[in-house]
Amino acid sequence: MLSDWQITIPEVGTLRASEPPIVVITSNRTREIHDAVKRRCFYHWVDFPDAPRELEILHRKAPKAREALSKEVVAFVQRLRKKRSVQAAGGRRDDRLGELPGGARRVALDPETVNNTLACCLKYRDDLERVAGEEAARLVGEARAAARR
């Protein structure tokens, strides 16, 4: 389809480019991109935002959220992302996550809410089980402390 410079959308029909298109391919790394495609690409890694940028995004997306809650949520998600997945020596997995979280109406972040909404942030069952309960409570406490600073 890329080599023909056209794409067919069932509801719209066939769209043809008058000039060679610039194509943006995104990947969440769940499937490998074929070498033939990789040879023709420029790569740009888009990392997760730092806390100030994430707070700015949250303000734009949820302008009515309380400031304290916004800060707690950002601090919590930032801590969650630090739990990256790695294989420990001997083939054991450590307590870090297999997939990093991406970004309910509440007035405060609390362990119960976190436990009930973790599936919004975490994609793998192992990660949900790893964070739920005491670990969620610990991370909420750290996030609250960080948000007050």
PDB file of N, CA, C and O in Angstrom, residues 86-94:
ATOM      1  N   VAL A  86      13.093  -6.075  34.247  1.00  0.00           N
ATOM      2  CA  VAL A  86      14.384  -6.656  33.890  1.00  0.00           C
ATOM      3  C   VAL A  86      14.426  -8.087  34.398  1.00  0.00           C
ATOM      4  O   VAL A  86      13.726  -8.445  35.329  1.00  0.00           O
ATOM      5  N   GLN A  87      15.211  -8.894  33.762  1.00  0.00           N
ATOM      6  CA  GLN A  87      15.428 -10.249  34.256  1.00  0.00           C
ATOM      7  C   GLN A  87      16.539 -10.183  35.305  1.00  0.00           C
ATOM      8  O   GLN A  87      17.602  -9.656  35.055  1.00  0.00           O
ATOM      9  N   ALA A  88      16.272 -10.698  36.447  1.00  0.00           N
ATOM     10  CA  ALA A  88      17.280 -10.745  37.499  1.00  0.00           C
ATOM     11  C   ALA A  88      18.204 -11.937  37.248  1.00  0.00           C
ATOM     12  O   ALA A  88      17.910 -12.811  36.438  1.00  0.00           O
ATOM     13  N   ALA A  89      19.315 -11.974  37.936  1.00  0.00           N
ATOM     14  CA  ALA A  89      20.251 -13.091  37.811  1.00  0.00           C
ATOM     15  C   ALA A  89      19.535 -14.398  38.104  1.00  0.00           C
ATOM     16  O   ALA A  89      18.681 -14.472  38.986  1.00  0.00           O
ATOM     17  N   GLY A  90      19.848 -15.409  37.353  1.00  0.00           N
ATOM     18  CA  GLY A  90      19.218 -16.706  37.560  1.00  0.00           C
ATOM     19  C   GLY A  90      17.871 -16.834  36.878  1.00  0.00           C
ATOM     20  O   GLY A  90      17.137 -17.775  37.111  1.00  0.00           O
ATOM     21  N   GLY A  91      17.510 -15.846  36.013  1.00  0.00           N
ATOM     22  CA  GLY A  91      16.264 -15.931  35.273  1.00  0.00           C
ATOM     23  C   GLY A  91      15.032 -15.491  36.035  1.00  0.00           C
ATOM     24  O   GLY A  91      13.936 -15.531  35.508  1.00  0.00           O
ATOM     25  N   ARG A  92      15.184 -15.052  37.299  1.00  0.00           N
ATOM     26  CA  ARG A  92      14.028 -14.588  38.071  1.00  0.00           C
ATOM     27  C   ARG A  92      13.706 -13.147  37.681  1.00  0.00           C
ATOM     28  O   ARG A  92      14.610 -12.353  37.445  1.00  0.00           O
ATOM     29  N   ARG A  93      12.440 -12.837  37.663  1.00  0.00           N
ATOM     30  CA  ARG A  93      12.057 -11.442  37.441  1.00  0.00           C
ATOM     31  C   ARG A  93      12.096 -10.718  38.774  1.00  0.00           C
ATOM     32  O   ARG A  93      11.742 -11.280  39.795  1.00  0.00           O
ATOM     33  N   ASP A  94      12.515  -9.479  38.756  1.00  0.00           N
ATOM     34  CA  ASP A  94      12.472  -8.719  40.003  1.00  0.00           C
ATOM     35  C   ASP A  94      11.102  -8.059  40.127  1.00  0.00           C
ATOM     36  O   ASP A  94      10.171  -8.429  39.435  1.00  0.00           O
TER      37      ASP A  94
END
